């Protein structure tokens, strides 16, 4: 597949951009933050985006999706990234939908995916247990209990965990706490007895929660996927999530880079624009190259997803590592080049810096993915 | 017994007797910092007592001459005092821009009368000072400042706006760069003026930073009348004073790089807490471990450089432009430290407030954001590199 | 069957029949590179045969028009040809600055007569070309060149000195930037001239590099007489041609970054050999492993960027200044690769020659040193960053 | 001890500088290289430096030394570094002398150290076995044989190994090949039966050799130091070597930096000196800071050696890591800023680059010492 956008894709991009800039500019995130909005995103807007077919962009038409692909979903996320738009995209349209698509029964898919596409239900995947991203470190256990399971454990940094209508929880039915084997996925009602959800306020003002499961009883049917496939499903879901988040980060990266460039052209010191100083020029030019490489790998990774290309995990890890590092670099350079004004809460560049660090961590940072890339490559 | 040994014994005895119990406990947070001033806030009466006792001995600024409220100590005696204070774990009696920035330039540039008037209240912590330097259009190009001071009889009338005035809303007086001659070349038209923040026409509005704190203000001057004897040095000689004061500021900021005071948990301890592994064994993340080690080594090297600079100064070989190196490298190191700290804590180092995060964890997040300003305030890293290239390396324009 | 499929079948059959056995073996060293030219050296008769056969079909430069000795293939056909050549593991028939640098600008700027005269011998590998650009005083400031060409009747008389002329001592002809108008602004007084290195007054002296090899020369011109119909484009229009040719050169050099051809052992394999550990398990040095992984990822990203650029060009959205990005990033990556390679081999990657080191190990050392020139030749990294800042980012002067 | 030079030390520095610039300029190294000098250094010059008291600068007067300290030896090495002077300083005056001083019997010291101070005997310490620096990876064995030992194994990158009059060889009398325990040091005559020495030509044109020991018989008295102290002795010797080599590297670093600065001022492009371009200025200014930090830690580490300061290994590792990294950075920046001319063998900056990489590796590079620093610090 070509690494440039088709005409249809360009049209989609323009449409989404216009919509997002109009309805979810950076000021919208600020307003959610300052008003201490209990949801942390606009349900109305989410519904609208679902109606426009963007939430289910990569999902099949017979399940209520738009039947397009990840290339298109990536376009939507990139534009959302440009304005730091808060929404349950990652938690619901990527993590939730992917887990269902990859591990659900036909019945589960038919029942649940359409409600994702329509924007009716918010999902959350609860898997991380420590400060560091280590998805297969799972101390949460699922004991057999009667005809079902009893879950006990604690998860943190659960995206949209406090607003989710359904939780997907990783828990272990066998193995030690660092084994890949023995991990299974379970659907859990957040209102079930023993589930205790605490919203955690992150520096990027996006949604996350800490969730305790205290002997939570679930049905046998709550298990998602077969015994023995949990880790593989989680891996595949996280590959998708890494790529989709990279697309979002790419949008944010380009935005903060472009704003910095504009500032370099506008801000006058010593009687000339600061962008005329060669030291800043060279840093900007180097950053441009990093951003271009990020752009290429995001486009390629989205297409690899659509093609089901072999070696996808290598591409996903390359993509996430690069986009994490480049976004953090661009945001740091942004704040430094904006100078004092960049340090103020009033100027938006700081919001990009905050988002950069959280997004870089989410689904694994550069070091995590370099380690994974090496392991997958056999060295 | 040498004089220095005698001084040490004397000092030790005095401190044992006079340092209140609370003062010997580590600082827990910002609320334990004593800034002094007309509206001084003390979290505990021992803080006030400690400031009064130290101020009376002049030991808030030990090397200043006694007649200006200082301790009149030699460099060696001052070092002994610092060692003895450290031995008891005493908190600083006072944190003051008057001591770290203004005092040294007053001693160098002010008239005898001005010294006697302004220095002793600084030493005793009676007046809290703020710095009126940057303006919205004059950041890196500090000399491009536009705040005007026009002589009208025996008073200057000041109009203009400053920004990044640290704690202007809490300060009593300001040392301020003003343009007294708009027609002179930009560096030549500047003067250095002191005035009371309670003067009519002064207003300060705090600026909220990305870290959530508001240590800086926008400060507005409208027809503020300042007696002309509050101008330091020569009229239009302000730039010389300004540059010297910036060196003192940079020295102060650069010390951040050495890794924070007693409050800051070290990176190895953070690593052990968040990454686990057995005490004494390698941390389980070899990449983070490598970066912690790099920082630890750089801190040693930076510390040795500071000591070398002190030794050189004692031998009369101090180099002014060195402060740019300390400012640049120290602040970049501190940014590296905070960046690493939040990465060590992972998701727990990215909390903003509320449930799920300890105070220390929120401190990591806020400290990381706040540190981004270190390479901007007091002259950006880019400005420091310019200074080094020009003044130290002699590279051509 | 589509036309393209038919072409593929045809090509495959022709290659099966015509690619000699030796040609299907990987290149072992520099001696296997065929440069062509009047004094062409062939290590094996198959090389000559292969060049003749490919040259006759015009497949040394597949997309050039047939009338100029090219293959007349479309971009798609050319890709099919490349794929089929790769399928058999065929060596390139010819490595030539005529093909990679001069040809494209002749096609764009030369007269019809000049094209018919110069292009076919390039395609057939009959004339080996070198590039007369840099001068001792004109490196990054290429347009500051001083070599003079003065019209005398129907001939230019060339005097001056070039440096960094690749393989000038082995080449037949030179494409050369000369100053034809010393009074014009520096960019406007330059012309683009071709001439025979066998002309009287031309001398080339190889320069030894830090890597021990001597691919470059200093080249001296003393009253060299060049027929005026060997000037390409307009008199004083040389700078436009020069810049375009530099883009072609930069594209060529930037490909280094992708990690070398079949000869270059990959970093993971080097790591396994020198650091040990069990096949399939993590390399025992986690820091080196992290850097190898970083390089592997960057290569993927760089490769995707190259493909994106090709796709954009096909869609008519090519951007000229992009070559500066490829040149800058590709060469910096290659330097990173060689630096890492010698570190992996440790003391064994720092041998110069003789006993104790394998050829491959000496190759690591030499390759590391040689790579330092990649970010200098063809326009330094600094120049590329300048170009990006100005042309792509539109930052002001 | 003060971190600036005393008047006496300044005088020593000036004297050494004058001597070295006169007698062993960079062209001397080039001449040794181009003439394929069999020794790889000038014996005559070495003698002269010994007579001036510089070889034994840090050794006690009663053993023929000058009775000064490492601060002074460091000054000599720093000046040698400025001209890349080739000599057996590291092998003999540092490695050999230190091993004898730290582990030798009084009789051994009295017999052997004076011959080091007088420049009569060249020593070499053979310990490295693989490409990577890993001093305690020792597969060379010392079996008991009669009243003595029989050594078998192979060493590489042995500094001055092909010209040494005496070899000190690490060999293992117990333990597995990665254990610190069981390592002992042995004095071996290079002419003994079974010793096979091959000179290896390194990129920096300094001396090194590969040495095979094929069942080499040595006396019982050839063992240096007590059983069980070998690793500790090696550690202490290598700390000294790391610091002394750092002093040499500091000299080279300053020299290449100063030459680069001069070139930035002299070389004209676009009608002005290239040092007027801000991007180069900033890189030079950053490099200046790195060099200053290197200077400080070298001065401090030399004084720590003289004081016998606790925590010396932490300082030694900090010193070597920094000096390695800074020298490589300065040399790379040097070649890049010299541009094409820097790539020629004729220009001397390339010789500094070659030396930088070898010296960075020798006694452990940055990564090695960061690992060691962390281990010594307990994390």
Tab-separated table of N, CA and C in Angstrom, chain C residues 35-149:
chain	number	residue	atom	x	y	z
C	35	UNK	N	33.928	-0.479	-12.355
C	35	UNK	CA	33.797	0.959	-12.598
C	35	UNK	C	33.796	1.301	-14.086
C	36	UNK	N	34.180	0.343	-14.943
C	36	UNK	CA	34.232	0.619	-16.375
C	36	UNK	C	35.331	1.597	-16.739
C	37	UNK	N	35.154	2.263	-17.898
C	37	UNK	CA	36.122	3.262	-18.321
C	37	UNK	C	37.128	2.730	-19.319
C	38	UNK	N	37.956	3.652	-19.792
C	38	UNK	CA	38.931	3.299	-20.829
C	38	UNK	C	39.941	2.290	-20.320
C	39	UNK	N	40.240	2.394	-19.005
C	39	UNK	CA	41.224	1.466	-18.458
C	39	UNK	C	40.555	0.494	-17.495
C	40	UNK	N	39.369	0.081	-17.863
C	40	UNK	CA	38.587	-0.770	-16.977
C	40	UNK	C	39.380	-1.987	-16.531
C	41	UNK	N	39.224	-2.311	-15.253
C	41	UNK	CA	39.890	-3.481	-14.697
C	41	UNK	C	38.805	-4.485	-14.311
C	42	UNK	N	38.960	-5.693	-14.828
C	42	UNK	CA	37.997	-6.738	-14.482
C	42	UNK	C	38.729	-7.838	-13.742
C	43	UNK	N	38.210	-8.168	-12.601
C	43	UNK	CA	38.814	-9.209	-11.796
C	43	UNK	C	38.536	-10.576	-12.416
C	44	UNK	N	37.507	-10.615	-13.252
C	44	UNK	CA	37.061	-11.885	-13.824
C	44	UNK	C	36.348	-11.554	-15.141
C	45	UNK	N	36.550	-12.376	-16.168
C	45	UNK	CA	35.921	-12.062	-17.468
C	45	UNK	C	34.389	-11.972	-17.405
C	46	UNK	N	33.766	-12.674	-16.468
C	46	UNK	CA	32.305	-12.598	-16.345
C	46	UNK	C	31.821	-11.175	-16.078
C	47	UNK	N	32.666	-10.426	-15.359
C	47	UNK	CA	32.282	-9.044	-15.056
C	47	UNK	C	32.159	-8.235	-16.336
C	48	UNK	N	33.110	-8.452	-17.232
C	48	UNK	CA	33.125	-7.724	-18.494
C	48	UNK	C	31.909	-8.121	-19.326
C	49	UNK	N	31.698	-9.419	-19.384
C	49	UNK	CA	30.578	-9.965	-20.144
C	49	UNK	C	29.254	-9.386	-19.646
C	50	UNK	N	29.118	-9.362	-18.358
C	50	UNK	CA	27.886	-8.886	-17.712
C	50	UNK	C	27.654	-7.400	-18.030
C	51	UNK	N	28.732	-6.614	-17.950
C	51	UNK	CA	28.623	-5.201	-18.280
C	51	UNK	C	28.219	-5.026	-19.746
C	52	UNK	N	28.848	-5.791	-20.615
C	52	UNK	CA	28.526	-5.657	-22.053
C	52	UNK	C	27.063	-6.017	-22.321
C	53	UNK	N	26.627	-7.115	-21.722
C	53	UNK	CA	25.248	-7.551	-21.969
C	53	UNK	C	24.228	-6.556	-21.404
C	54	UNK	N	24.473	-6.131	-20.175
C	54	UNK	CA	23.540	-5.180	-19.549
C	54	UNK	C	23.599	-3.832	-20.275
C	55	UNK	N	24.817	-3.414	-20.630
C	55	UNK	CA	24.990	-2.145	-21.340
C	55	UNK	C	24.266	-2.157	-22.680
C	56	UNK	N	24.353	-3.283	-23.366
C	56	UNK	CA	23.711	-3.382	-24.675
C	56	UNK	C	22.190	-3.245	-24.556
C	57	UNK	N	21.625	-3.751	-23.492
C	57	UNK	CA	20.184	-3.619	-23.296
C	57	UNK	C	19.794	-2.259	-22.689
C	58	UNK	N	20.803	-1.500	-22.282
C	58	UNK	CA	20.517	-0.213	-21.644
C	58	UNK	C	20.093	-0.370	-20.198
C	59	UNK	N	20.298	-1.540	-19.631
C	59	UNK	CA	19.806	-1.791	-18.273
C	59	UNK	C	20.773	-1.347	-17.178
C	60	UNK	N	21.885	-0.756	-17.564
C	60	UNK	CA	22.724	-0.103	-16.555
C	60	UNK	C	22.044	1.175	-16.065
C	61	UNK	N	21.204	1.747	-16.929
C	61	UNK	CA	20.425	2.924	-16.527
C	61	UNK	C	19.037	2.740	-17.119
C	62	UNK	N	18.249	1.899	-16.480
C	62	UNK	CA	17.032	1.357	-17.092
C	62	UNK	C	15.988	2.408	-17.498
C	63	UNK	N	15.923	3.509	-16.763
C	63	UNK	CA	14.843	4.465	-17.094
C	63	UNK	C	15.276	5.554	-18.073
C	64	UNK	N	16.573	5.587	-18.446
C	64	UNK	CA	16.984	6.582	-19.439
C	64	UNK	C	16.355	6.221	-20.784
C	65	UNK	N	16.112	7.219	-21.620
C	65	UNK	CA	15.557	6.946	-22.956
C	65	UNK	C	16.502	6.046	-23.768
C	66	UNK	N	15.901	5.243	-24.618
C	66	UNK	CA	16.705	4.323	-25.428
C	66	UNK	C	17.700	5.050	-26.328
C	67	UNK	N	17.264	6.204	-26.853
C	67	UNK	CA	18.147	6.899	-27.791
C	67	UNK	C	19.430	7.395	-27.127
C	68	UNK	N	19.454	7.453	-25.802
C	68	UNK	CA	20.679	7.856	-25.110
C	68	UNK	C	21.372	6.663	-24.459
C	69	UNK	N	21.010	5.484	-24.913
C	69	UNK	CA	21.700	4.305	-24.389
C	69	UNK	C	21.025	3.670	-23.196
C	70	UNK	N	19.891	4.243	-22.757
C	70	UNK	CA	19.192	3.692	-21.597
C	70	UNK	C	18.279	2.554	-21.997
C	71	UNK	N	17.521	2.060	-21.009
C	71	UNK	CA	16.630	0.937	-21.251
C	71	UNK	C	15.229	1.360	-21.659
C	72	UNK	N	14.936	2.635	-21.482
C	72	UNK	CA	13.619	3.131	-21.863
C	72	UNK	C	12.487	2.529	-21.040
C	73	UNK	N	12.803	2.069	-19.837
C	73	UNK	CA	11.767	1.434	-19.020
C	73	UNK	C	10.958	2.473	-18.240
C	74	UNK	N	9.732	2.098	-17.924
C	74	UNK	CA	8.912	2.927	-17.033
C	74	UNK	C	9.394	2.658	-15.608
C	75	UNK	N	8.911	3.493	-14.686
C	75	UNK	CA	9.302	3.317	-13.277
C	75	UNK	C	8.897	1.930	-12.787
C	76	UNK	N	7.703	1.467	-13.199
C	76	UNK	CA	7.225	0.144	-12.757
C	76	UNK	C	8.104	-0.965	-13.347
C	77	UNK	N	8.404	-0.821	-14.621
C	77	UNK	CA	9.262	-1.835	-15.243
C	77	UNK	C	10.638	-1.872	-14.587
C	78	UNK	N	11.124	-0.677	-14.270
C	78	UNK	CA	12.433	-0.610	-13.649
C	78	UNK	C	12.429	-1.313	-12.290
C	79	UNK	N	11.324	-1.172	-11.573
C	79	UNK	CA	11.206	-1.835	-10.282
C	79	UNK	C	11.177	-3.361	-10.468
C	80	UNK	N	10.459	-3.789	-11.498
C	80	UNK	CA	10.404	-5.224	-11.792
C	80	UNK	C	11.812	-5.743	-12.104
C	81	UNK	N	12.523	-4.971	-12.894
C	81	UNK	CA	13.892	-5.373	-13.237
C	81	UNK	C	14.741	-5.509	-11.967
C	82	UNK	N	14.620	-4.502	-11.090
C	82	UNK	CA	15.397	-4.545	-9.852
C	82	UNK	C	15.025	-5.774	-9.034
C	83	UNK	N	13.753	-6.076	-8.991
C	83	UNK	CA	13.305	-7.234	-8.217
C	83	UNK	C	13.861	-8.533	-8.808
C	84	UNK	N	13.839	-8.598	-10.131
C	84	UNK	CA	14.324	-9.825	-10.771
C	84	UNK	C	15.837	-9.965	-10.620
C	85	UNK	N	16.541	-8.835	-10.678
C	85	UNK	CA	17.985	-8.872	-10.443
C	85	UNK	C	18.265	-9.342	-9.015
C	86	UNK	N	17.476	-8.827	-8.083
C	86	UNK	CA	17.664	-9.199	-6.683
C	86	UNK	C	17.344	-10.686	-6.481
C	87	UNK	N	16.353	-11.160	-7.217
C	87	UNK	CA	15.931	-12.558	-7.067
C	87	UNK	C	17.089	-13.511	-7.379
C	88	UNK	N	17.845	-13.137	-8.400
C	88	UNK	CA	18.999	-13.979	-8.764
C	88	UNK	C	20.263	-13.609	-7.981
C	89	UNK	N	20.152	-12.567	-7.175
C	89	UNK	CA	21.335	-12.112	-6.437
C	89	UNK	C	22.398	-11.528	-7.339
C	90	UNK	N	21.978	-10.891	-8.436
C	90	UNK	CA	22.964	-10.350	-9.392
C	90	UNK	C	23.698	-9.143	-8.834
C	91	UNK	N	24.975	-9.103	-9.108
C	91	UNK	CA	25.771	-7.925	-8.777
C	91	UNK	C	25.412	-6.786	-9.732
C	92	UNK	N	25.607	-5.547	-9.281
C	92	UNK	CA	25.426	-4.442	-10.231
C	92	UNK	C	26.434	-4.601	-11.375
C	93	UNK	N	25.992	-4.300	-12.590
C	93	UNK	CA	26.901	-4.422	-13.733
C	93	UNK	C	27.968	-3.338	-13.706
C	94	UNK	N	27.628	-2.211	-13.103
C	94	UNK	CA	28.493	-1.039	-13.216
C	94	UNK	C	28.224	-0.101	-12.056
C	95	UNK	N	29.285	0.414	-11.478
C	95	UNK	CA	29.130	1.502	-10.526
C	95	UNK	C	29.718	2.734	-11.176
C	96	UNK	N	28.940	3.812	-11.247
C	96	UNK	CA	29.373	4.914	-12.102
C	96	UNK	C	28.788	6.236	-11.656
C	97	UNK	N	29.669	7.229	-11.452
C	97	UNK	CA	29.192	8.585	-11.170
C	97	UNK	C	28.508	9.176	-12.392
C	98	UNK	N	28.853	8.621	-13.571
C	98	UNK	CA	28.169	9.049	-14.786
C	98	UNK	C	26.685	8.736	-14.701
C	99	UNK	N	26.386	7.538	-14.172
C	99	UNK	CA	24.975	7.148	-14.073
C	99	UNK	C	24.278	7.848	-12.918
C	100	UNK	N	24.935	7.844	-11.723
C	100	UNK	CA	24.230	8.351	-10.549
C	100	UNK	C	24.190	9.869	-10.471
C	101	UNK	N	25.196	10.535	-11.028
C	101	UNK	CA	25.243	11.984	-10.845
C	101	UNK	C	25.144	12.770	-12.154
C	102	UNK	N	26.056	12.480	-13.087
C	102	UNK	CA	26.125	13.319	-14.293
C	102	UNK	C	24.930	13.095	-15.230
C	103	UNK	N	24.628	11.823	-15.494
C	103	UNK	CA	23.569	11.494	-16.443
C	103	UNK	C	22.278	12.266	-16.213
C	104	UNK	N	21.737	12.192	-15.012
C	104	UNK	CA	20.467	12.877	-14.767
C	104	UNK	C	20.504	14.376	-15.086
C	105	UNK	N	21.621	15.028	-14.802
C	105	UNK	CA	21.635	16.465	-15.116
C	105	UNK	C	21.865	16.711	-16.609
C	106	UNK	N	22.570	15.800	-17.267
C	106	UNK	CA	22.699	15.953	-18.731
C	106	UNK	C	21.310	15.842	-19.358
C	107	UNK	N	20.552	14.844	-18.903
C	107	UNK	CA	19.208	14.654	-19.453
C	107	UNK	C	18.373	15.908	-19.246
C	108	UNK	N	18.588	16.568	-18.124
C	108	UNK	CA	17.782	17.754	-17.830
C	108	UNK	C	18.314	19.027	-18.489
C	109	UNK	N	19.633	19.162	-18.564
C	109	UNK	CA	20.174	20.463	-18.963
C	109	UNK	C	20.948	20.493	-20.292
C	110	UNK	N	21.405	19.329	-20.784
C	110	UNK	CA	22.308	19.362	-21.942
C	110	UNK	C	21.532	19.533	-23.258
C	111	UNK	N	22.257	19.945	-24.285
C	111	UNK	CA	21.650	20.035	-25.619
C	111	UNK	C	21.466	18.617	-26.174
C	112	UNK	N	20.603	18.509	-27.168
C	112	UNK	CA	20.342	17.208	-27.779
C	112	UNK	C	21.659	16.566	-28.258
C	113	UNK	N	22.494	17.396	-28.868
C	113	UNK	CA	23.753	16.885	-29.390
C	113	UNK	C	24.658	16.363	-28.278
C	114	UNK	N	24.712	17.130	-27.203
C	114	UNK	CA	25.533	16.717	-26.053
C	114	UNK	C	25.007	15.413	-25.447
C	115	UNK	N	23.702	15.287	-25.363
C	115	UNK	CA	23.139	14.055	-24.813
C	115	UNK	C	23.538	12.852	-25.650
C	116	UNK	N	23.408	13.011	-26.980
C	116	UNK	CA	23.741	11.875	-27.857
C	116	UNK	C	25.231	11.557	-27.811
C	117	UNK	N	26.006	12.574	-27.515
C	117	UNK	CA	27.453	12.345	-27.463
C	117	UNK	C	27.890	11.699	-26.144
C	118	UNK	N	27.356	12.187	-25.016
C	118	UNK	CA	27.906	11.760	-23.725
C	118	UNK	C	27.164	10.623	-23.039
C	119	UNK	N	25.856	10.554	-23.239
C	119	UNK	CA	25.095	9.578	-22.446
C	119	UNK	C	25.363	8.110	-22.813
C	120	UNK	N	25.332	7.759	-24.110
C	120	UNK	CA	25.521	6.328	-24.428
C	120	UNK	C	26.829	5.736	-23.886
C	121	UNK	N	27.963	6.434	-23.962
C	121	UNK	CA	29.185	5.845	-23.389
C	121	UNK	C	29.098	5.661	-21.871
C	122	UNK	N	28.315	6.512	-21.230
C	122	UNK	CA	28.107	6.327	-19.781
C	122	UNK	C	27.350	5.033	-19.561
C	123	UNK	N	26.268	4.872	-20.319
C	123	UNK	CA	25.416	3.690	-20.147
C	123	UNK	C	26.201	2.406	-20.390
C	124	UNK	N	27.105	2.441	-21.358
C	124	UNK	CA	27.874	1.239	-21.678
C	124	UNK	C	29.131	1.098	-20.819
C	125	UNK	N	29.345	2.073	-19.930
C	125	UNK	CA	30.512	1.987	-19.045
C	125	UNK	C	31.824	2.211	-19.760
C	126	UNK	N	31.793	2.965	-20.849
C	126	UNK	CA	33.018	3.171	-21.619
C	126	UNK	C	33.867	4.321	-21.099
C	127	UNK	N	33.187	5.262	-20.483
C	127	UNK	CA	33.899	6.423	-19.944
C	127	UNK	C	33.623	6.509	-18.449
C	128	UNK	N	34.686	6.608	-17.678
C	128	UNK	CA	34.548	6.755	-16.235
C	128	UNK	C	34.681	8.233	-15.890
C	129	UNK	N	33.729	8.744	-15.132
C	129	UNK	CA	33.676	10.170	-14.832
C	129	UNK	C	34.080	10.474	-13.402
C	130	UNK	N	34.636	11.658	-13.204
C	130	UNK	CA	34.833	12.146	-11.844
C	130	UNK	C	34.273	13.559	-11.739
C	131	UNK	N	34.185	14.024	-10.499
C	131	UNK	CA	33.463	15.265	-10.193
C	131	UNK	C	34.410	16.347	-9.702
C	132	UNK	N	34.509	17.441	-10.422
C	132	UNK	CA	35.405	18.534	-10.026
C	132	UNK	C	34.634	19.664	-9.380
C	133	UNK	N	34.369	19.531	-8.094
C	133	UNK	CA	33.556	20.524	-7.381
C	133	UNK	C	34.376	21.300	-6.350
C	134	UNK	N	34.680	20.623	-5.230
C	134	UNK	CA	35.329	21.323	-4.107
C	134	UNK	C	36.715	21.844	-4.476
C	135	UNK	N	37.083	22.908	-3.774
C	135	UNK	CA	38.434	23.445	-3.880
C	135	UNK	C	38.960	23.670	-2.470
C	136	UNK	N	40.272	23.819	-2.324
C	136	UNK	CA	40.820	23.965	-0.973
C	136	UNK	C	40.139	25.073	-0.168
C	137	UNK	N	39.803	26.175	-0.811
C	137	UNK	CA	39.164	27.261	-0.072
C	137	UNK	C	37.655	27.249	-0.187
C	138	UNK	N	37.112	26.299	-0.921
C	138	UNK	CA	35.668	26.274	-1.159
C	138	UNK	C	35.150	24.876	-0.857
C	139	UNK	N	34.830	24.667	0.428
C	139	UNK	CA	34.308	23.373	0.843
C	139	UNK	C	32.806	23.496	1.022
C	140	UNK	N	32.405	23.856	2.247
C	140	UNK	CA	30.984	24.103	2.476
C	140	UNK	C	30.509	25.264	1.609
C	141	UNK	N	31.365	26.235	1.441
C	141	UNK	CA	31.035	27.390	0.604
C	141	UNK	C	31.452	27.083	-0.832
C	142	UNK	N	30.773	26.093	-1.397
C	142	UNK	CA	31.150	25.592	-2.711
C	142	UNK	C	31.173	26.689	-3.772
C	143	UNK	N	30.208	27.601	-3.683
C	143	UNK	CA	30.105	28.646	-4.706
C	143	UNK	C	31.262	29.633	-4.654
C	144	UNK	N	32.095	29.507	-3.618
C	144	UNK	CA	33.259	30.385	-3.535
C	144	UNK	C	34.425	29.896	-4.395
C	145	UNK	N	34.165	28.960	-5.296
C	145	UNK	CA	35.258	28.344	-6.067
C	145	UNK	C	36.011	29.333	-6.953
C	146	UNK	N	37.299	29.073	-7.180
C	146	UNK	CA	38.186	30.015	-7.854
C	146	UNK	C	38.731	29.504	-9.183
C	147	UNK	N	38.518	28.233	-9.511
C	147	UNK	CA	39.049	27.711	-10.772
C	147	UNK	C	38.474	28.521	-11.945
C	148	UNK	N	39.383	29.056	-12.785
C	148	UNK	CA	38.966	29.973	-13.846
C	148	UNK	C	38.882	29.251	-15.184
C	149	UNK	N	37.887	29.636	-16.009
C	149	UNK	CA	37.856	29.188	-17.404
C	149	UNK	C	37.655	30.428	-18.264
